[in-house]
Each structure stands twice: as structure tokens, then as C-alpha cells.
Coordinates of C-alpha atoms in Angstrom, one line a residue:
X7 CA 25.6 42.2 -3.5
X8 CA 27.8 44.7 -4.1
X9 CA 30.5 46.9 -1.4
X10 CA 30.4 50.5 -1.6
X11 CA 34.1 52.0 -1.9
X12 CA 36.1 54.3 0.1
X13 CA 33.9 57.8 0.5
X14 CA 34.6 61.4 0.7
X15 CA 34.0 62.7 4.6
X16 CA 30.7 64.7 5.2
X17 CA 28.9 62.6 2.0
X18 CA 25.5 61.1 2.1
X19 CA 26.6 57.5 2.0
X20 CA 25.4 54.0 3.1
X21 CA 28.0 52.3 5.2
X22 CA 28.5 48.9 5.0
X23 CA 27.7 47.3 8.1
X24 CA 29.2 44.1 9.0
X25 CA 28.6 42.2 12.4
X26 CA 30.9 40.3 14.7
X27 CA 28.6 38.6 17.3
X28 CA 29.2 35.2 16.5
X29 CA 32.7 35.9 16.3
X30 CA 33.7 38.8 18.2
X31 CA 31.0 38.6 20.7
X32 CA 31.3 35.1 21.7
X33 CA 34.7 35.7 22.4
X34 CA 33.1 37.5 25.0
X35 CA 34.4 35.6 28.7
X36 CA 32.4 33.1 29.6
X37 CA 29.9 33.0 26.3
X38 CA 29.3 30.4 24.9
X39 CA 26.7 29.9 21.6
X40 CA 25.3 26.5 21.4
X41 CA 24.9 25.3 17.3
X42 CA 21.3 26.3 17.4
X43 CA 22.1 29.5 19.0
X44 CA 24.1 31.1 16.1
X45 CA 21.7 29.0 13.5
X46 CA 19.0 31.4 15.0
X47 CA 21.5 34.6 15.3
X48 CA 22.2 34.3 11.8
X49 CA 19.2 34.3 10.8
X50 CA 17.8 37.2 12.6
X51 CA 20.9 39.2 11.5
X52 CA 19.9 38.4 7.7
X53 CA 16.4 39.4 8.6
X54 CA 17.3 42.9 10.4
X55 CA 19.6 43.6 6.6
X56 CA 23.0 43.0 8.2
X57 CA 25.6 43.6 5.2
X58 CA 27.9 41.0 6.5
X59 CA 28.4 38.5 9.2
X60 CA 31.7 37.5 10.6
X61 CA 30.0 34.4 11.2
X62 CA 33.2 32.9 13.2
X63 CA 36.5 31.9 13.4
X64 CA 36.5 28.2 11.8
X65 CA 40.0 26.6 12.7
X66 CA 38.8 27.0 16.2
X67 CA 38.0 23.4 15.9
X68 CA 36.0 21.0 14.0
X69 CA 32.7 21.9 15.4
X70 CA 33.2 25.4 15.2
X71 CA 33.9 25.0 11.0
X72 CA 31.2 22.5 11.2
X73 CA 28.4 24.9 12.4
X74 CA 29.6 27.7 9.8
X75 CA 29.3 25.1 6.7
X76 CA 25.8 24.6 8.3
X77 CA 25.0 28.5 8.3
X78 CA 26.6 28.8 4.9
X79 CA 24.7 26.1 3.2
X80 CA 21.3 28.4 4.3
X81 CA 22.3 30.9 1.4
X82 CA 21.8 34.0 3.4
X83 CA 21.0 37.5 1.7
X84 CA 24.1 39.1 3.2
X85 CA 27.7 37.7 3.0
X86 CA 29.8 35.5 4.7
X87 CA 33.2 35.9 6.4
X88 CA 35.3 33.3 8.2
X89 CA 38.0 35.1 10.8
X90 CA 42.1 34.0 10.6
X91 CA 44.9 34.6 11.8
X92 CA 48.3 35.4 9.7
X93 CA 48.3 31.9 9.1
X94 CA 47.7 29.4 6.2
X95 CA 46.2 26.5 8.3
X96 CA 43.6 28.8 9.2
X97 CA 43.1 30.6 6.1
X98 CA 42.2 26.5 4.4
X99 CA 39.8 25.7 7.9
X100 CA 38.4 29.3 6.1
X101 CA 38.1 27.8 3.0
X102 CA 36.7 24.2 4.3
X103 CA 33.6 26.1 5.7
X104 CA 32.6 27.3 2.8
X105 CA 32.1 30.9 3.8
X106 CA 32.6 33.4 0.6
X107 CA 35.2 35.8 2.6
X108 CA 37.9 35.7 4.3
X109 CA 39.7 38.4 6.9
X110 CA 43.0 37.9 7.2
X111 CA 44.2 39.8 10.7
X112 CA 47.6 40.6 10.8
X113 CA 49.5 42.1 14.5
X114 CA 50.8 46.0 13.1
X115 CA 51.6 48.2 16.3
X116 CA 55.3 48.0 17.5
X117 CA 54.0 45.9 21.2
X118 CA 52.6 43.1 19.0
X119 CA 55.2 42.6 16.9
X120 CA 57.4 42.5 19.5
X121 CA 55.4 40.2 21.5
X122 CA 55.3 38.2 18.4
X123 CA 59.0 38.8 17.4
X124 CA 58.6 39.4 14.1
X125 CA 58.8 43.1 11.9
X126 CA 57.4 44.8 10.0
X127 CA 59.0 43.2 6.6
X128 CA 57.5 39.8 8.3
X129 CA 54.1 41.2 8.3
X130 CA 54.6 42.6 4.3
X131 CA 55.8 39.5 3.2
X132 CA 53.0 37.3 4.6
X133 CA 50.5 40.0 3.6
X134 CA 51.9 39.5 -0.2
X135 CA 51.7 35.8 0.2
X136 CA 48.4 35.3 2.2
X137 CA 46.4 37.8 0.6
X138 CA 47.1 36.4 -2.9
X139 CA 47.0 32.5 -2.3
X140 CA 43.4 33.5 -0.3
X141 CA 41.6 35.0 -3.7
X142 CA 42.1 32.2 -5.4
X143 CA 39.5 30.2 -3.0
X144 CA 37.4 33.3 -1.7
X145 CA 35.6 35.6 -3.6
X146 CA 36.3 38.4 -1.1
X147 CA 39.3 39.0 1.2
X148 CA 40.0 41.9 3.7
X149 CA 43.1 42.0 5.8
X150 CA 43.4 43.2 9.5
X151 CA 45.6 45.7 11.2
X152 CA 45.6 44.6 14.4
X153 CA 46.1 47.6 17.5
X154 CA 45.9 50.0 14.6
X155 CA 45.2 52.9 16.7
X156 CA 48.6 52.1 18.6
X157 CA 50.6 52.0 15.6
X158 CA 52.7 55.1 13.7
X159 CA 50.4 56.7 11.3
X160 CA 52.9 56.1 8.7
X161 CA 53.2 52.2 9.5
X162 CA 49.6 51.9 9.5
X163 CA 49.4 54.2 6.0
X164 CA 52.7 51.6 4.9
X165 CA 50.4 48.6 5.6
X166 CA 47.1 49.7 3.9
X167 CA 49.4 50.9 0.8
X168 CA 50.8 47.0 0.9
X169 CA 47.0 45.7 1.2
X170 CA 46.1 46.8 -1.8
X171 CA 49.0 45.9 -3.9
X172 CA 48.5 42.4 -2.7
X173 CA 44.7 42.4 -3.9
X174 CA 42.8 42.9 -0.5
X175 CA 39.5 44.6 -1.1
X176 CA 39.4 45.7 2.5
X177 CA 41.7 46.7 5.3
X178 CA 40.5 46.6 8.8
X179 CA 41.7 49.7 11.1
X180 CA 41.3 47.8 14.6
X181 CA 41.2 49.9 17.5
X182 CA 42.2 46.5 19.5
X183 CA 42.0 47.6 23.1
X184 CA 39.3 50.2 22.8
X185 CA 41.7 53.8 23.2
X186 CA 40.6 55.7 20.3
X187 CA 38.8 59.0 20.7
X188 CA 36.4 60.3 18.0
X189 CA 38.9 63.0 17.3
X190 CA 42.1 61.0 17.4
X191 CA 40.0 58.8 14.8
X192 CA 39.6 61.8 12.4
X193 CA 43.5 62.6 12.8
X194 CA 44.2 59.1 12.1
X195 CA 42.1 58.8 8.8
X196 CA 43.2 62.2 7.7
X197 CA 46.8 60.7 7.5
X198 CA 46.0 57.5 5.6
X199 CA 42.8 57.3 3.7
X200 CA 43.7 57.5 0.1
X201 CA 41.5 57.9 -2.7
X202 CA 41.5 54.5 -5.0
X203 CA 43.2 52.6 -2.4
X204 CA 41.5 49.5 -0.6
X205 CA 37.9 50.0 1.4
X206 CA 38.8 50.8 5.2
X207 CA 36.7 49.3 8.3
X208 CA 37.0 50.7 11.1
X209 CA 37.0 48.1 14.4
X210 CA 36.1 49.5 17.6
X211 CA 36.5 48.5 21.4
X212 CA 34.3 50.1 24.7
X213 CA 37.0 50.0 27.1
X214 CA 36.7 53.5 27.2
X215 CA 33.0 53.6 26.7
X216 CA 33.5 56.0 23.2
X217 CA 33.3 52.3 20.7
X218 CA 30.0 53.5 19.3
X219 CA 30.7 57.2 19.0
X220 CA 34.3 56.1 17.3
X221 CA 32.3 53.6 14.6
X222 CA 30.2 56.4 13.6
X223 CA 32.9 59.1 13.7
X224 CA 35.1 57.0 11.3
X225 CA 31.9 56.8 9.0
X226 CA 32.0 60.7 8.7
X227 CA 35.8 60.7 8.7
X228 CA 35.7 58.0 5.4
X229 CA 35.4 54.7 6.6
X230 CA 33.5 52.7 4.0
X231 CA 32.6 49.8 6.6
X232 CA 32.3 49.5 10.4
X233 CA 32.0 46.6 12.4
X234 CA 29.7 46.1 15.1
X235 CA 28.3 43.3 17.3
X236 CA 24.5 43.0 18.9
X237 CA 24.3 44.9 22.4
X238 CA 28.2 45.6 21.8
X239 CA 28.8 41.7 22.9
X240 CA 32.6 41.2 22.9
X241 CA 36.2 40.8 24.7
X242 CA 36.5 43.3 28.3
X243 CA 34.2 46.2 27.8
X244 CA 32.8 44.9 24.3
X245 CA 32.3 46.4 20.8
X246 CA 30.5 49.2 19.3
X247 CA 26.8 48.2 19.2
X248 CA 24.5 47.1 16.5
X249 CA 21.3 48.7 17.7
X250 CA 22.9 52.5 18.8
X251 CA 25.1 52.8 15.4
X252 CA 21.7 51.4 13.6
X253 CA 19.8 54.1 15.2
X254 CA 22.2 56.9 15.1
X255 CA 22.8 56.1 11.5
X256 CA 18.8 56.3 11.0
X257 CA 18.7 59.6 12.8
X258 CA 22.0 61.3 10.7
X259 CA 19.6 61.6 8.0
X260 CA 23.0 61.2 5.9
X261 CA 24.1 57.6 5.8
X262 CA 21.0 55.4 5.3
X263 CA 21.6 51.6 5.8
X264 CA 19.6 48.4 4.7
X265 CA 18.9 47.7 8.2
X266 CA 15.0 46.8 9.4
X267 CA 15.7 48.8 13.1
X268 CA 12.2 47.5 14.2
X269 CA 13.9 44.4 14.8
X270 CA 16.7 45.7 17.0
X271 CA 15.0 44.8 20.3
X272 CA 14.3 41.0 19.3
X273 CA 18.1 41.1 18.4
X274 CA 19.1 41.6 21.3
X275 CA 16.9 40.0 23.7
X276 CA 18.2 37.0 21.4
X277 CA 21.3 37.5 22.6
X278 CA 21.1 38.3 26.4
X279 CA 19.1 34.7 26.6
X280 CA 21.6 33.2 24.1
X281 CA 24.9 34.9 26.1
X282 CA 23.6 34.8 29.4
X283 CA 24.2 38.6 29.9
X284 CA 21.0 40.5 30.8
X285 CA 20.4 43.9 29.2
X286 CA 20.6 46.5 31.8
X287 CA 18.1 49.0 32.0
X288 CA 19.9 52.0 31.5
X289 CA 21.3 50.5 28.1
X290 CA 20.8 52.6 25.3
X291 CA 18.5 51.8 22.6
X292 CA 17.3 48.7 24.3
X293 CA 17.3 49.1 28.0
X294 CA 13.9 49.2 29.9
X295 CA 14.9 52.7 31.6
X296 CA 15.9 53.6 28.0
X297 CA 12.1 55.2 27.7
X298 CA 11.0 55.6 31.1
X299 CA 10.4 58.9 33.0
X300 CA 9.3 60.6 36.1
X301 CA 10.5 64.2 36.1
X302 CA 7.5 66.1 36.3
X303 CA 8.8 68.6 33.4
X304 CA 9.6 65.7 31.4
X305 CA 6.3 63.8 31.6
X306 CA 4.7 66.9 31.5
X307 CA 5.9 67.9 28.1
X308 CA 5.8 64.1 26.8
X309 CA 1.8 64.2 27.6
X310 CA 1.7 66.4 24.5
X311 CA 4.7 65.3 22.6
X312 CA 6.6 61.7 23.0
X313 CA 9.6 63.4 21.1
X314 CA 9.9 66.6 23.7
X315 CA 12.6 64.3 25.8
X316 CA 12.8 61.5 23.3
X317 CA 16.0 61.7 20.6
X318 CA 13.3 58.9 18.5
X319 CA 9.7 56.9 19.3
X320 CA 10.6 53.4 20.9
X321 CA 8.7 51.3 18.3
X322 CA 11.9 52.6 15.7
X323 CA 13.7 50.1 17.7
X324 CA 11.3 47.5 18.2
X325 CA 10.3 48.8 22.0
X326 CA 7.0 49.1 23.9
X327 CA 5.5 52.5 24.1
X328 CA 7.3 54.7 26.7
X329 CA 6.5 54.7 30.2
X330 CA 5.1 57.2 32.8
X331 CA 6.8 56.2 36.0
X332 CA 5.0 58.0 39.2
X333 CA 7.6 58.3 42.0
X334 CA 9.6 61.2 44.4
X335 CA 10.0 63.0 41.3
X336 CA 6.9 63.2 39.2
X337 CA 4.0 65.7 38.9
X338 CA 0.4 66.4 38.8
X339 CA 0.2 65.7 35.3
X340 CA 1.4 62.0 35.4
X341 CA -0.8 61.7 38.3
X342 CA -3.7 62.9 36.2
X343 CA -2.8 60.5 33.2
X344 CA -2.6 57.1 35.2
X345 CA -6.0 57.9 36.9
X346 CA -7.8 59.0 33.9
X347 CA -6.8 55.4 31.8
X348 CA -8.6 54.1 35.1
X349 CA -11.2 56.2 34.1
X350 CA -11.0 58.4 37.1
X351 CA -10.5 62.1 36.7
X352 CA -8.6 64.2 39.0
X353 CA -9.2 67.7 40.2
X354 CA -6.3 70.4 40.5
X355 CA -6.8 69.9 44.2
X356 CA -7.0 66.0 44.4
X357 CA -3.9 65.8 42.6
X358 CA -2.1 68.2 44.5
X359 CA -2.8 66.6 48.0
X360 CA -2.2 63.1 45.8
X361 CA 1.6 64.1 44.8
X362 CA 1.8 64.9 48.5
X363 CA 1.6 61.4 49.8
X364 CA 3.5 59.8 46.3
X365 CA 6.1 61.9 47.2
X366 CA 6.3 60.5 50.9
X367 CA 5.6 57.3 50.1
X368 CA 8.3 57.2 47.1
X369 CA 11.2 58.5 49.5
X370 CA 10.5 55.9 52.0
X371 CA 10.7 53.5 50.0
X372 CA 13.4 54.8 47.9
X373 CA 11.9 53.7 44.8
X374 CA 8.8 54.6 42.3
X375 CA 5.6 53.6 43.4
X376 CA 3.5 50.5 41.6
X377 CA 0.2 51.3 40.3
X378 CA -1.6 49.3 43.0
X379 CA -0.1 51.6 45.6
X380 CA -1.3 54.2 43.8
X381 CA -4.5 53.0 43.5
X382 CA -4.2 52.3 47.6
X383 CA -2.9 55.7 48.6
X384 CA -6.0 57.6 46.3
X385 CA -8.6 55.8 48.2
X386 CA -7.4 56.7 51.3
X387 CA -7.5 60.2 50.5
X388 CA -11.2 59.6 49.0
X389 CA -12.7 56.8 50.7
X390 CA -16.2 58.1 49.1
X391 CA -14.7 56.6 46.0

């Protein structure tokens, strides 16, 4: 298995994708994976061609190192990272689960470190120390700058510069409380990505809704390696999500990725049963609503081409065929498609005085109208039939 390194912006490339679900995500409030759970995540991650798990945060407890030395001893085809803090205790519960990797997360803007008090030579001399007692028990270790995006430019160029020196392979850029913009994230990387210098990930929050557009962006700005975490699971607002980087990343044409994204719907139906957190309908990618449609100019032009006022076909993702919903909105031409799979073909005319009623019928009821009320409302404009 090997990491691709740091790459030049606008490049055809193959990021290194690397997913936080059973860490990240189930640090999500009120989540809770059972052992089986995550067994069953980390297997379906492998499956789909995830790069890299973050497969938890061992000195948790006991049972939480427990379950990773379980998931390690499978021998998944994509590696293993255990999550610690800036500290050695957690670095050896790490080590003790047997993952491969290690990321080291260190607190880098000026409100953590004071919230910490500590400073910036604190966090250079435990970088130093940390990063070079860790590779001698893991066989990869990346460092994190925590609330990156919230820290001088030059601090956070300071820190990566120190990363390297120490022997990290990686350096996570953490937009910890999700305030980055897609073009603050080019400004940022355009002050400290430096050629030769350790990989960069870039980390991203939704608190601001932008986490997905900011993962990709830092791909075209450089980035080497993005985190992300199935149907964005994670802390507040969540993380940038699996299944809309996968497909964007598909649909680039530019920065192809091992991932299967046929099995992004299984994904994360897994994980709305396993988190308790339904998928919404309107959820990109995966949502229900994601590929449905009334507009009559919309279904209209669909008829002929599924990709008029579709960005990509639904079975890319693993979803059912798109849907034809018939409500206040629709026209003739839906109407004349759900009749003729009954095998009942409508005239100009029937249809016409048929979109007359739907139409009533949908606005007093202020919602689209099941095929059996269809059914009812044709044959009592044609009783004959």
C-alpha cells in the first residue's frame, strides 16, 4: 500500500481518502457503535476501497482498544490509524491495539493554546519528542494541527516545517470548528504547502455547510489526503461526507480514487441504523428526494434523457432508479408514463382534463398524489374503463 505525496494544484491525481466514522463520527452526540457495529463498518469501508480508516481513539478505554485489536487482527486491505492526543499514555493504548498508524493531534491556534496554557515552543518540543518515540512502534505516523484554519498562516507553515523535521509523514490541516471557505482554503495552502515537505490532509467541519466543497477544494489546492466520514457523521454539524466527495471526485474526471461508489448507499443506510440518525431525503447523494421529480419540464426532458436534470444515474451510487413523482407540479408527460407501465394509454385530451383534477387534488392535499389515487381519480373521469 503505498501514500501518494504532496501534488501540484490542477494535476490529475488520486487523493488519498481516509475515513473518520468510527472515530470522528461516533463522536457524534448521542452515537453510540455497539462492537458488532464497527466490526461490520470496517468491513464495508474496506469493501467500498477506503484508503484508510481512523478506526478509533483507543485510550478511550479498555473496550474501545479492545474492539480495534479485534478489527486489526481481520488484516483489512486499507490501513489502520488509532487517534491521540499530545500525549504518551495515549500514543502506547495506540500501540497496544495493534493499529499500524498513529495521528498524533496537537492544539495550534492561539485560543487553544491558551485554553491549554501552553505555547507554541510546548507544542514544538512535544512534536520533536512524540513524533520520534511513535516511529519506533508504528509504521506510519501523521501529526494534527488542531483549529488550523484559526491559526496565523505562518504558525501553521512553522508547525508543518517542525513535522517533518521530526519524521511525520503527514500533517493534518483541521478546520476544527467548520469556518473555512473554499477560497480561504486556497489562500491558506498557497502560504504553506511546500514542495518535499510532509503529505498535507485537509480535515473539514459542516458548521457552515461548505465541509464537502472545502475537502475537495483543498484536493485541487494540493492536499494529498482528505478526511471524510459516511453521510458526514460527526461532532455539531458533522464532517465532509464520504458519498458526495466520492462522487464529485468520480465526476472531476481528474482525481480518480480506489473507491467502489456503487456501494455508497449500503454505507450509509449502515450507518443511519447503526447511529440512529435517519437519512433525510433531501440529502445529497443518498437521500430519497435526491432523484425524485415532478416539474413537468423536468420530467419531461428526463422521459428522453435521465441525465437532462441529473448531475449522474443513481445506480453510480448504489440507488434505485429515479422517480416520477405526479403532484401540483407535474405535466402531461408524467401522466402519460405512469398510465402507459399500467398499460393504459392516454390521449392529448385525457391527460389534459387528468392534470386538471391531479392538480386540485395535489393542492388540497398539499402533497404528491399516490399511484392509487391516480388510479381512483382516472376512473372517475372514464368510468367506461
Amino acid at each position: 500500500m503505498t501514500t501518494p505525496t504532496a501534488i501540484a494544484p490542477g494535476s490529475i491525481t488520486r487523493p488519498w481518502i481516509i475515513d473518520t466514522t468510527l472515530r470522528d463520527g461516533e463522536q457524534a452526540p448521542g452515537v453510540v457503535f455497539s462492537d458488532a457495529e464497527k466490526t461490520e463498518i470496517a468491513l464495508m469501508l474496506a469493501d467500498a476501497g477506503i484508503d484508510e480508516l481512523e478506526v478509533g481513539y483507543p485510550a478511550i478505554s479498555r473496550d474501545e482498544e479492545a474492539v480495534i485489536r479485534s478489527i486489526t487482527g481481520m488484516h483489512l486491505p486499507m490501513r489502520l490509524t488509532g487517534w491521540a492526543r499530545a500525549k504518551w499514555e495515549d500514543i502506547e493504548a495506540a500501540c497496544r491495539s495493534g493499529v499500524e498508524a498513529v495521528h498524533i493531534s496537537f492544539p495550534l491556534s492561539p485560543l487553544y493554546l491558551q485554553l491549554m496554557g501552553r505555547d507554541y515552543p510546548w507544542v514544538q518540543d512535544q512534536l520533536g519528542e512524540l513524533t520520534s518515540r511513535a516511529k519506533r512502534y508504528f509504521r506510519f505516523v501523521s501529526v494534527g494541527a488542531q483549529d488550523a484554519t484559526r491559526t496565523p498562516p505562518d504558525t501553521l507553515r512553522r508547525f508543518i516545517a517542525d513535522a517533518g523535521k521530526a519524521g511525520a509523514e503527514r500533517v493534518r490541516i483541521a478546520d476544527t470548528v467548520g469556518v473555512a471557505t473554499p477560497l480561504s482554503i486556497c489562500t491558506l495552502l498557497e502560504r504553506v504547502l511546500v514542495t518535499g515537505g510532509p503529505m498535507l490532509e485537509f480535515h473539514a467541519h459542516n458548521d457552515l455547510g461548505m465541509a464537502t466543497a472545502n475537502a475537495y477544494t483543498a484536493i485541487e489546492a494540493g492536499c494529498g489526503a482528505v478526511s471524510v466520514s459516511v453521510s458526514g457523521l460527526g461532532e455539531r454539524a458533522g464532517n465532509a461526507a464520504l458519498e458526495e466527495l466520492a462522487i464529485a471526485l468520480k465526476l472531476s474526471g481528474i482525481h480518480p480514487t480506489g473507491i467502489d461508489t456503487t456501494k455508497l448507499s449500503a454505507l450509509c443506510n449502515t450507518i443511519a441504523r447503526a447511529s440512529g440518525r435517519a437519512i433525510e431525503p433531501q440529502k445529497p447523494v443518498v437521500g430519497k428526494a435526491a432523484f425524485q421529480h415532478e416539474s413537468g419540464i423536468h420530467c419531461a426532458a428526463l422521459l428522453k434523457d435521465p441525465l437532462s436534470y441529473q448531475p449522474f444515474l443513481p445506480a453510480m451510487a448504489g440507488m434505485p432508479e429515479h422517480e416520477l413523482v405526479i403532484g401540483k407540479h407535474s405535466g402531461s408527460a408524467s401522466l402519460k408514463d405512469f398510465f402507459q407501465r399500467k398499460g393504459i394509454t392516454l390521449s392529448a385530451a385525457e391527460a389534459a382534463s387528468l392534470l386538471g383534477e391531479v392538480r386540485k387534488s395535489a393542492t388540497a392535499n398539499k402533497r404528491s398524489l399516490l399511484p392509487s389515487e391516480l388510479e381512483i381519480i382516472y376512473h372517475q373521469l372514464a368510468p367506461e374503463n
